[in-house]
PDB file of C-alpha atoms in Angstrom:
ATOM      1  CA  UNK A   1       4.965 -21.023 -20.015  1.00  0.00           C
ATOM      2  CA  UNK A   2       3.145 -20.002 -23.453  1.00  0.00           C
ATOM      3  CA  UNK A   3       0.223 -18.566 -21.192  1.00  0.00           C
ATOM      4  CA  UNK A   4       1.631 -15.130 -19.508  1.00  0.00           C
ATOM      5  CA  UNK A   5       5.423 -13.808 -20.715  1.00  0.00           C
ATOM      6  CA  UNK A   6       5.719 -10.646 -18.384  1.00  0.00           C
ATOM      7  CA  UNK A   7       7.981  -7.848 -18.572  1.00  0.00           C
ATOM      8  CA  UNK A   8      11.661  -8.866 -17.991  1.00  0.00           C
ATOM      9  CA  UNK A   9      10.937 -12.610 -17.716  1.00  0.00           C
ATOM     10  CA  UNK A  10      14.902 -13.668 -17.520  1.00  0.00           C
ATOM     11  CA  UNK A  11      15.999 -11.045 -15.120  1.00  0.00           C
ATOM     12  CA  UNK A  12      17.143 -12.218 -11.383  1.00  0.00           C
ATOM     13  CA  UNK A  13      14.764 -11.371  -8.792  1.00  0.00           C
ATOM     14  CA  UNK A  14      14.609 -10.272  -5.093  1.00  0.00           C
ATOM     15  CA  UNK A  15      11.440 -10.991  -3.361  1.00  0.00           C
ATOM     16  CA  UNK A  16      10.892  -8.891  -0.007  1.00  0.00           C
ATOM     17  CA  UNK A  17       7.294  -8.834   1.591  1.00  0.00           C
ATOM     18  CA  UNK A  18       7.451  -5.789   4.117  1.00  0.00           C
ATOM     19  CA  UNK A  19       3.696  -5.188   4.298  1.00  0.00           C
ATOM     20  CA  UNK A  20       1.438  -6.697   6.956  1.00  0.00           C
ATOM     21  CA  UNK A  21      -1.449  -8.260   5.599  1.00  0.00           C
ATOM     22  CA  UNK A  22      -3.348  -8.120   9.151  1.00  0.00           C
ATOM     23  CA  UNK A  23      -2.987  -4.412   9.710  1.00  0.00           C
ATOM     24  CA  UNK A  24      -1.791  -0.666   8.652  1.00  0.00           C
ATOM     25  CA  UNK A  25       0.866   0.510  10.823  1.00  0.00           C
ATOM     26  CA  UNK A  26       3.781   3.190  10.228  1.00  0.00           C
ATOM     27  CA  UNK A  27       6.110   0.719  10.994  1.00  0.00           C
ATOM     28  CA  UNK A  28       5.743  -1.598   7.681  1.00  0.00           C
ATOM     29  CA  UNK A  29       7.455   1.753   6.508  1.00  0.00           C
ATOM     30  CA  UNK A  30      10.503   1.222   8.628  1.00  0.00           C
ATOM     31  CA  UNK A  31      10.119  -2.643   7.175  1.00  0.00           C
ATOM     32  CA  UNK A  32      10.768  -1.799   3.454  1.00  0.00           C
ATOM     33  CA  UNK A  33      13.102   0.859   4.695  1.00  0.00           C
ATOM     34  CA  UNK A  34      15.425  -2.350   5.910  1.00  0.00           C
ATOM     35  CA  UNK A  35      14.670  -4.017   2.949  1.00  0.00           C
ATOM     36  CA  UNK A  36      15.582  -1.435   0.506  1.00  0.00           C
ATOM     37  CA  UNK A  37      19.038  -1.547   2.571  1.00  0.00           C
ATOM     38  CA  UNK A  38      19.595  -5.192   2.274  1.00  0.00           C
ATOM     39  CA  UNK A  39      18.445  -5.264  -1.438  1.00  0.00           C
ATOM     40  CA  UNK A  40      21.127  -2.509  -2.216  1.00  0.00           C
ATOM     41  CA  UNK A  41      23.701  -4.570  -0.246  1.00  0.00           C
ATOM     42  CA  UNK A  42      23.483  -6.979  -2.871  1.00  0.00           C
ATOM     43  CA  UNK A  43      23.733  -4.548  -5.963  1.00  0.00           C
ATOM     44  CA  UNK A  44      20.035  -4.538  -7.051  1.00  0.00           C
ATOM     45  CA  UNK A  45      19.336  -2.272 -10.404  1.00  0.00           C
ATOM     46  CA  UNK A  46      15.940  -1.791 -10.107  1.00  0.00           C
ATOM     47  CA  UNK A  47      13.381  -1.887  -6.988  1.00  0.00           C
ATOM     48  CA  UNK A  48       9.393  -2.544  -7.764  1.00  0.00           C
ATOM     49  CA  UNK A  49       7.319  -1.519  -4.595  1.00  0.00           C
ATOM     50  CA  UNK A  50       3.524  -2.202  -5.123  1.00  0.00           C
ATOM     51  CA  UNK A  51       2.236  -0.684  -2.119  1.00  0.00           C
ATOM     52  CA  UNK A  52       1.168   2.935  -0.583  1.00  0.00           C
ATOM     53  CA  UNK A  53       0.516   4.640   2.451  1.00  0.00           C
ATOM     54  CA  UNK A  54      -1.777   7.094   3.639  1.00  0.00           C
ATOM     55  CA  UNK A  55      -3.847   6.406   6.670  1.00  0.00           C
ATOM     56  CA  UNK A  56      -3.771   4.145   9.008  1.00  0.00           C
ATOM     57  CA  UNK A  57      -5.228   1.731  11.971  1.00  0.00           C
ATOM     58  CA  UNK A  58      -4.795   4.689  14.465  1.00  0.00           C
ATOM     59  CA  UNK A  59      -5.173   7.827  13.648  1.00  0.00           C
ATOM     60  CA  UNK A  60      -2.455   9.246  15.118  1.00  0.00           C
ATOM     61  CA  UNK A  61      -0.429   7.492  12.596  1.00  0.00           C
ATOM     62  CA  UNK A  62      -2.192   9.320   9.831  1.00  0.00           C
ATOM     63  CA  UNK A  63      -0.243  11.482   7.086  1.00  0.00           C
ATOM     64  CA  UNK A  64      -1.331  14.990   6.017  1.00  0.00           C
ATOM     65  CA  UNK A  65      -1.193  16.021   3.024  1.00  0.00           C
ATOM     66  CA  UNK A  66       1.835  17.767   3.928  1.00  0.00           C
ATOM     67  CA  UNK A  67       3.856  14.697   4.587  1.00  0.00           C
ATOM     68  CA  UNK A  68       3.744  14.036   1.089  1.00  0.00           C
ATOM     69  CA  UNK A  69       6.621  16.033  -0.212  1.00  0.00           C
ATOM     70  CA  UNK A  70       9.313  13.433  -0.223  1.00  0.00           C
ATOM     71  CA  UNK A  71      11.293  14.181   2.593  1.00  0.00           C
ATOM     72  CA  UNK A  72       8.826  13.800   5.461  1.00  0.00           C
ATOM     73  CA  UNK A  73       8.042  10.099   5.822  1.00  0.00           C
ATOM     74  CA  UNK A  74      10.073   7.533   6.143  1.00  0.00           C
ATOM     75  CA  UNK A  75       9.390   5.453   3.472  1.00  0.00           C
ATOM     76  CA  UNK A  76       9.509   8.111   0.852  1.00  0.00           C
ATOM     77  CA  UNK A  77      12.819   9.371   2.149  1.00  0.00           C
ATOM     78  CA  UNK A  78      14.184   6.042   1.868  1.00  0.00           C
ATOM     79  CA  UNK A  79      13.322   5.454  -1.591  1.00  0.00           C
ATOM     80  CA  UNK A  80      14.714   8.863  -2.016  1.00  0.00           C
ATOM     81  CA  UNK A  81      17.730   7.597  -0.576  1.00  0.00           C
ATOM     82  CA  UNK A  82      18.365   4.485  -2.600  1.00  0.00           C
ATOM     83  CA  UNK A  83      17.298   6.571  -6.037  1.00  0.00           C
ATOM     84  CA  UNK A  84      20.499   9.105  -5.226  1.00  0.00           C
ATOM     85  CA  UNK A  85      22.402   5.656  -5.019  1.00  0.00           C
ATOM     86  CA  UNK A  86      21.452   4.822  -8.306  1.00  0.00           C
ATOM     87  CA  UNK A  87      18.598   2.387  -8.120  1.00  0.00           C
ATOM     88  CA  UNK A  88      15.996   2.576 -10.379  1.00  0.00           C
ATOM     89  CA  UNK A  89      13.159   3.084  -8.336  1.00  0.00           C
ATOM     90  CA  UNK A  90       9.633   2.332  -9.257  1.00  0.00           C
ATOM     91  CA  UNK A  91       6.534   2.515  -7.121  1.00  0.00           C
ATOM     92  CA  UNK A  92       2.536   2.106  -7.652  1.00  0.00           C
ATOM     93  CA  UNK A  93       0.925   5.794  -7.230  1.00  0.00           C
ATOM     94  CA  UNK A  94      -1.720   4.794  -5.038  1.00  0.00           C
ATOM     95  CA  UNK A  95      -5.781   3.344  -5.543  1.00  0.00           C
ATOM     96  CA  UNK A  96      -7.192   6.783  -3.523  1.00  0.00           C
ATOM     97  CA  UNK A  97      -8.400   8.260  -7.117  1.00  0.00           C
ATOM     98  CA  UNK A  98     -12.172   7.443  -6.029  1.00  0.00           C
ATOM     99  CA  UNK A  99     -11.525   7.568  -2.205  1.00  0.00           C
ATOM    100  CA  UNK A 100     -11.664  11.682  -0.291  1.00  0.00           C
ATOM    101  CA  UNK A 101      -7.756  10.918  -0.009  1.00  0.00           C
ATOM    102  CA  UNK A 102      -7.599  11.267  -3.685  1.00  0.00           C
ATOM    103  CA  UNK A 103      -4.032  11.624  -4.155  1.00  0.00           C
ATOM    104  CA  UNK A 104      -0.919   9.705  -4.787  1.00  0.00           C
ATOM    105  CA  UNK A 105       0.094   7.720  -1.377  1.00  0.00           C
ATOM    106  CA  UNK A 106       3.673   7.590   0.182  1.00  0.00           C
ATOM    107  CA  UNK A 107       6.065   6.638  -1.253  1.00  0.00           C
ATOM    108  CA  UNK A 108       5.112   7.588  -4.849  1.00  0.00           C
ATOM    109  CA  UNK A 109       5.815  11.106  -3.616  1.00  0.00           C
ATOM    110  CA  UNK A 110       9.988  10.363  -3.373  1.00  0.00           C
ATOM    111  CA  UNK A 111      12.180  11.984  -5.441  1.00  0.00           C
ATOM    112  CA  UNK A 112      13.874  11.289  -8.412  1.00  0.00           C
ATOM    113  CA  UNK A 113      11.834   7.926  -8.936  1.00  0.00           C
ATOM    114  CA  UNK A 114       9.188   6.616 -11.439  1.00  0.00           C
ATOM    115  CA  UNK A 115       5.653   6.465  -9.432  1.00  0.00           C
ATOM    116  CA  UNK A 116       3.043   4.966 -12.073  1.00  0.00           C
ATOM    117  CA  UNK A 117      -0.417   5.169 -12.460  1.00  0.00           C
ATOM    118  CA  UNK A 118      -2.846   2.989 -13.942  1.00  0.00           C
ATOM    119  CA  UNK A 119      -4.856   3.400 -17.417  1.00  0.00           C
ATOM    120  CA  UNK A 120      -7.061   0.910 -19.523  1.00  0.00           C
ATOM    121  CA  UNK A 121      -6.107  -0.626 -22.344  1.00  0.00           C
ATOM    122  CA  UNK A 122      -7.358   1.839 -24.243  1.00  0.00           C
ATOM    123  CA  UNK A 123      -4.901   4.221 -22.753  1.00  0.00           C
ATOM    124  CA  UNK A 124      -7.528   6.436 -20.332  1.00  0.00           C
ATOM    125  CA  UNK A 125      -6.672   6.835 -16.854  1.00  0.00           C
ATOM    126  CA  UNK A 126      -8.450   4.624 -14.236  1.00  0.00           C
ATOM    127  CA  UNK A 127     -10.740   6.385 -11.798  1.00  0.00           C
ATOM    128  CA  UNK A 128      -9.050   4.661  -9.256  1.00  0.00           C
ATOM    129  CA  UNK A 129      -5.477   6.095  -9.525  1.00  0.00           C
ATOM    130  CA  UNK A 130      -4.327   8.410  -7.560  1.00  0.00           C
ATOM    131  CA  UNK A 131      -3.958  12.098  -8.870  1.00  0.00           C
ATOM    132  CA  UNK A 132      -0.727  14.609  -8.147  1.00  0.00           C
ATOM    133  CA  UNK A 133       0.901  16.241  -7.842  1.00  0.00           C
ATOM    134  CA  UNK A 134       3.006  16.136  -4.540  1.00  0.00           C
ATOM    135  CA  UNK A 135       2.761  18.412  -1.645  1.00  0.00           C
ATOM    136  CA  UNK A 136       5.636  20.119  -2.599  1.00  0.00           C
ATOM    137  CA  UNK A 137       4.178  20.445  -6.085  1.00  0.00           C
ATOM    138  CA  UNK A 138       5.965  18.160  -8.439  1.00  0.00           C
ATOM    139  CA  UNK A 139       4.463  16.198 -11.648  1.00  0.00           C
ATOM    140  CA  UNK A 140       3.064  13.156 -10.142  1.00  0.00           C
ATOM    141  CA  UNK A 141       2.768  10.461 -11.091  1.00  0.00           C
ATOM    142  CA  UNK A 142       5.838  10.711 -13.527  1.00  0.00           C
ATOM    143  CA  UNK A 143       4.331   7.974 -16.058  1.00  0.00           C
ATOM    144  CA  UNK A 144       1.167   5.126 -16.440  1.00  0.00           C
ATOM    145  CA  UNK A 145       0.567   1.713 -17.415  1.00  0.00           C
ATOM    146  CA  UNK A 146      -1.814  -0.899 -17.724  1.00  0.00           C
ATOM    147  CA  UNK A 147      -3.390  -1.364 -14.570  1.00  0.00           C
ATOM    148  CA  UNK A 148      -7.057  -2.111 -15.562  1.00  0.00           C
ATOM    149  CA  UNK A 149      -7.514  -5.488 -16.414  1.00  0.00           C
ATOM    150  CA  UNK A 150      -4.371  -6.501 -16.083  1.00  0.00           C
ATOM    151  CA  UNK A 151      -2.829  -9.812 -16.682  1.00  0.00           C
ATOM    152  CA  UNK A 152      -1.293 -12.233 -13.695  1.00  0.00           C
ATOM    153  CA  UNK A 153      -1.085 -15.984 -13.038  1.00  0.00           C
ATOM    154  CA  UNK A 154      -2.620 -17.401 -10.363  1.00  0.00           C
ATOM    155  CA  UNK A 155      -1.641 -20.333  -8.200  1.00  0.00           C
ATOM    156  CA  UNK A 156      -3.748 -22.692  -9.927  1.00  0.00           C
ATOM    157  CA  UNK A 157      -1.884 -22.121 -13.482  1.00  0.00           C
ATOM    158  CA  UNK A 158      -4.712 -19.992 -14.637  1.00  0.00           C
ATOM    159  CA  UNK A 159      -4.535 -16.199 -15.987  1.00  0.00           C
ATOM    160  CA  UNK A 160      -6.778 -13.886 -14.696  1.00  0.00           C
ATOM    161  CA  UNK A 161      -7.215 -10.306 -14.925  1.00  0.00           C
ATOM    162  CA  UNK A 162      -6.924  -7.465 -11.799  1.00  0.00           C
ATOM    163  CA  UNK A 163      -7.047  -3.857 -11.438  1.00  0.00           C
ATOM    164  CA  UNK A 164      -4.821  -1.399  -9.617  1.00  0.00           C
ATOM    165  CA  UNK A 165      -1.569   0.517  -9.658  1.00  0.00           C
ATOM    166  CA  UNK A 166       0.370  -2.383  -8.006  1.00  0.00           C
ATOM    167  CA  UNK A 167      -0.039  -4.321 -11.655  1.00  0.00           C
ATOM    168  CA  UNK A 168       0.849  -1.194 -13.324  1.00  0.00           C
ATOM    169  CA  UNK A 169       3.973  -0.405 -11.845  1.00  0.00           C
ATOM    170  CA  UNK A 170       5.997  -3.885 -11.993  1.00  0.00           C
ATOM    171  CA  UNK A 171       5.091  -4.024 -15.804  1.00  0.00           C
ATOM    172  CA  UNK A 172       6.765  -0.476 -16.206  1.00  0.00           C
ATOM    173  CA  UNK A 173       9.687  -1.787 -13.954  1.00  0.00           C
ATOM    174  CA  UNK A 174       9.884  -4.688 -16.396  1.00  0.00           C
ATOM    175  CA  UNK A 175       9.937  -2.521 -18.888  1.00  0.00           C
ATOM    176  CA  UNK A 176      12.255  -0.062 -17.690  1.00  0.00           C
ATOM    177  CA  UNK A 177      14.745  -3.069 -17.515  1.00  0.00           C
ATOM    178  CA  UNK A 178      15.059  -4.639 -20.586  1.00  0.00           C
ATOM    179  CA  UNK A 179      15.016  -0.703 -21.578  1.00  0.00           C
ATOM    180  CA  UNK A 180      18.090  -0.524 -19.509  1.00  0.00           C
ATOM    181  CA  UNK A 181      19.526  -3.711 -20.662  1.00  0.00           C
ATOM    182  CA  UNK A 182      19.345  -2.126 -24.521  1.00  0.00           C
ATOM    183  CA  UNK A 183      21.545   0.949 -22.962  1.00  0.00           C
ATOM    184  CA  UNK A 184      24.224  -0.997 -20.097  1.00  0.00           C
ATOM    185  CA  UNK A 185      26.420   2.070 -20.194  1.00  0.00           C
ATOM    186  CA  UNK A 186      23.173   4.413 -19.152  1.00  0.00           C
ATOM    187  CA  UNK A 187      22.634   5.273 -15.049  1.00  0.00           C
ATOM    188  CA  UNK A 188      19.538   4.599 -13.655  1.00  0.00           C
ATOM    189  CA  UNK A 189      18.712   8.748 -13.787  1.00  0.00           C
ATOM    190  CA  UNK A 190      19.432   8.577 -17.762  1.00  0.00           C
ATOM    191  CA  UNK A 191      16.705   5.508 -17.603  1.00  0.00           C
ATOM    192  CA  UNK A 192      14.164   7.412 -15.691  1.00  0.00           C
ATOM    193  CA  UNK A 193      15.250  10.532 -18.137  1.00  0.00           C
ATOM    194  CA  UNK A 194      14.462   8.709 -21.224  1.00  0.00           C
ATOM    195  CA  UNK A 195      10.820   7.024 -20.466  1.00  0.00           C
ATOM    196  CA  UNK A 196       9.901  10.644 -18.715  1.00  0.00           C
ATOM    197  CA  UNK A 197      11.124  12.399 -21.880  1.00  0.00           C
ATOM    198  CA  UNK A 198       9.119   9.743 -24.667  1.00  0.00           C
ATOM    199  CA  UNK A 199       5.692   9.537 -22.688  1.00  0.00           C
ATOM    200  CA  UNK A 200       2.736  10.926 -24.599  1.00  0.00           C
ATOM    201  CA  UNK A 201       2.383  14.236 -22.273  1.00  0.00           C
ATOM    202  CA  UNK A 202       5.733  15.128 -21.599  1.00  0.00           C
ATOM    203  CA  UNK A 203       5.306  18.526 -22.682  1.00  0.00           C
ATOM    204  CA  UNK A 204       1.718  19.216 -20.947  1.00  0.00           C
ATOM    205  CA  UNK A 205       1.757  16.777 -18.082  1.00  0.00           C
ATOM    206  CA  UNK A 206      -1.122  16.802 -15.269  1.00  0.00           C
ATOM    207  CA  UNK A 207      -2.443  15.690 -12.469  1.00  0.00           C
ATOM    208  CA  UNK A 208      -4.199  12.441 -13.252  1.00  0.00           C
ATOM    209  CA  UNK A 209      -1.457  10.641 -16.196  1.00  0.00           C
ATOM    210  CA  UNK A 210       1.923  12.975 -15.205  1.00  0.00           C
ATOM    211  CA  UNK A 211       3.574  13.060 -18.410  1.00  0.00           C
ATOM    212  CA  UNK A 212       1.533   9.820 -19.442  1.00  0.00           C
ATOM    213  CA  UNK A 213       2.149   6.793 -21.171  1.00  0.00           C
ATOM    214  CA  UNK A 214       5.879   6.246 -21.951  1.00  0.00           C
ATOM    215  CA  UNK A 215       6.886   5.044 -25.572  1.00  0.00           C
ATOM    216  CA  UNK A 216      10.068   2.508 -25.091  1.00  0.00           C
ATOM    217  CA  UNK A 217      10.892   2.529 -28.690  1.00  0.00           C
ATOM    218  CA  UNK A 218      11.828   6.550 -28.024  1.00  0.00           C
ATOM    219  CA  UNK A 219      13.060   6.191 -24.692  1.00  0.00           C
ATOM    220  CA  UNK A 220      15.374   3.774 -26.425  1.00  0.00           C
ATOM    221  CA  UNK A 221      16.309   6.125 -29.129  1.00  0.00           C
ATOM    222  CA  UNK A 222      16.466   9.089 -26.958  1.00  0.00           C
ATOM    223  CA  UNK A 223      19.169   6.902 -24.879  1.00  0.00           C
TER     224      UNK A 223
END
């Protein structure tokens, strides 16, 4: 309190941990695939998932580049999935930016979601982010937020700073619901419509920002 006031502060929250902190397998994929389910069985709005997949342990797990078109792995077909339900879907594009992956990592590659990418405070994309667009050549990532030196609490009451998309995309999903929370009567596709629609590049995206940084006083207007 009076320290760190994040994004949404008085919304309700659903915590699910479906990643294993001990290894990379494909089936952490079928993980948040159950979770998804049992968050939408109790009428969640919005999903944050801070966490992307590209290779793994074995490589016969490994995705191509291929798989990345949003109907080929499991994960990204499930966030597909709960986005035509009307969830508001919101996922980190990936840290490969600096890596020979280079690209966004599943699941940012679903359809009809928000994946974000990170920039400085200054606005400029960080190396790190991973760069669209997907396999089956859509704008991604859609939009970017602060993901260098971002802000988080840590368990000893201090505030610290952290880099990556994973920051990036919750404080987007934050602000995509108090967005949504100015508009009640919108759908979650209107919501995604509007920050899309006020971000800095929406009418020249690329390949590193998508259609960039997303101004919420227009998305609000625009809605």
């Amino acid at each position: 309190p009076d320290s760190l006031i994040g994004t949404a502060p008085d919304a309700t929250y659903v915590l699910y941990r479906t990643e294993d902190a001990y290894s990379e397998s494909l089936i952490e994929e079928d993980y948040w695939v159950r979770a998804a389910e049992h968050a939408d069985s109790l009428g969640v709005d919005l999903m944050n998932t801070s966490l992307g997949y590209s290779l793994f342990d074995f490589p016969e797990m490994d995705h191509t580049w291929e798989d990345l078109d949003g109907q080929t792995t499991h994960i990204a077909r499930g966030m597909s999935a709960a986005a035509a339900k009307g969830i508001l879907c919101v996922t980190s594009a990936g840290n490969s930016g600096n890596s020979d992956w280079h690209r966004i990592t599943t699941p940012a590659d679903a359809h009809g979601i928000l994946a974000v990418g990170a920039v400085n405070a200054t606005g400029v994309h960080a190396a790190f982010s991973g760069f669209g667009p997907s396999a089956d050549g859509r704008v991604k990532p859609e939009v970017m937020a602060l993901g260098l030196g971002a802000a988080y609490p840590t368990h000893d009451t201090l505030v610290k700073t952290g880099n990556g998309t994973s920051f990036a995309s919750p404080i987007l999903c934050g602000m995509a619901a108090c967005l949504w929370q100015s508009a009640p009567s919108a759908t979650a596709a209107d919501v995604r419509w509007a920050i899309i629609e006020s971000a800095h590049l929406a009418s020249a995206p690329n390949d590193s920002m998508g259609y960039g940084i997303p101004n919420f006083e227009i998305a609000r207007a625009l809605l």
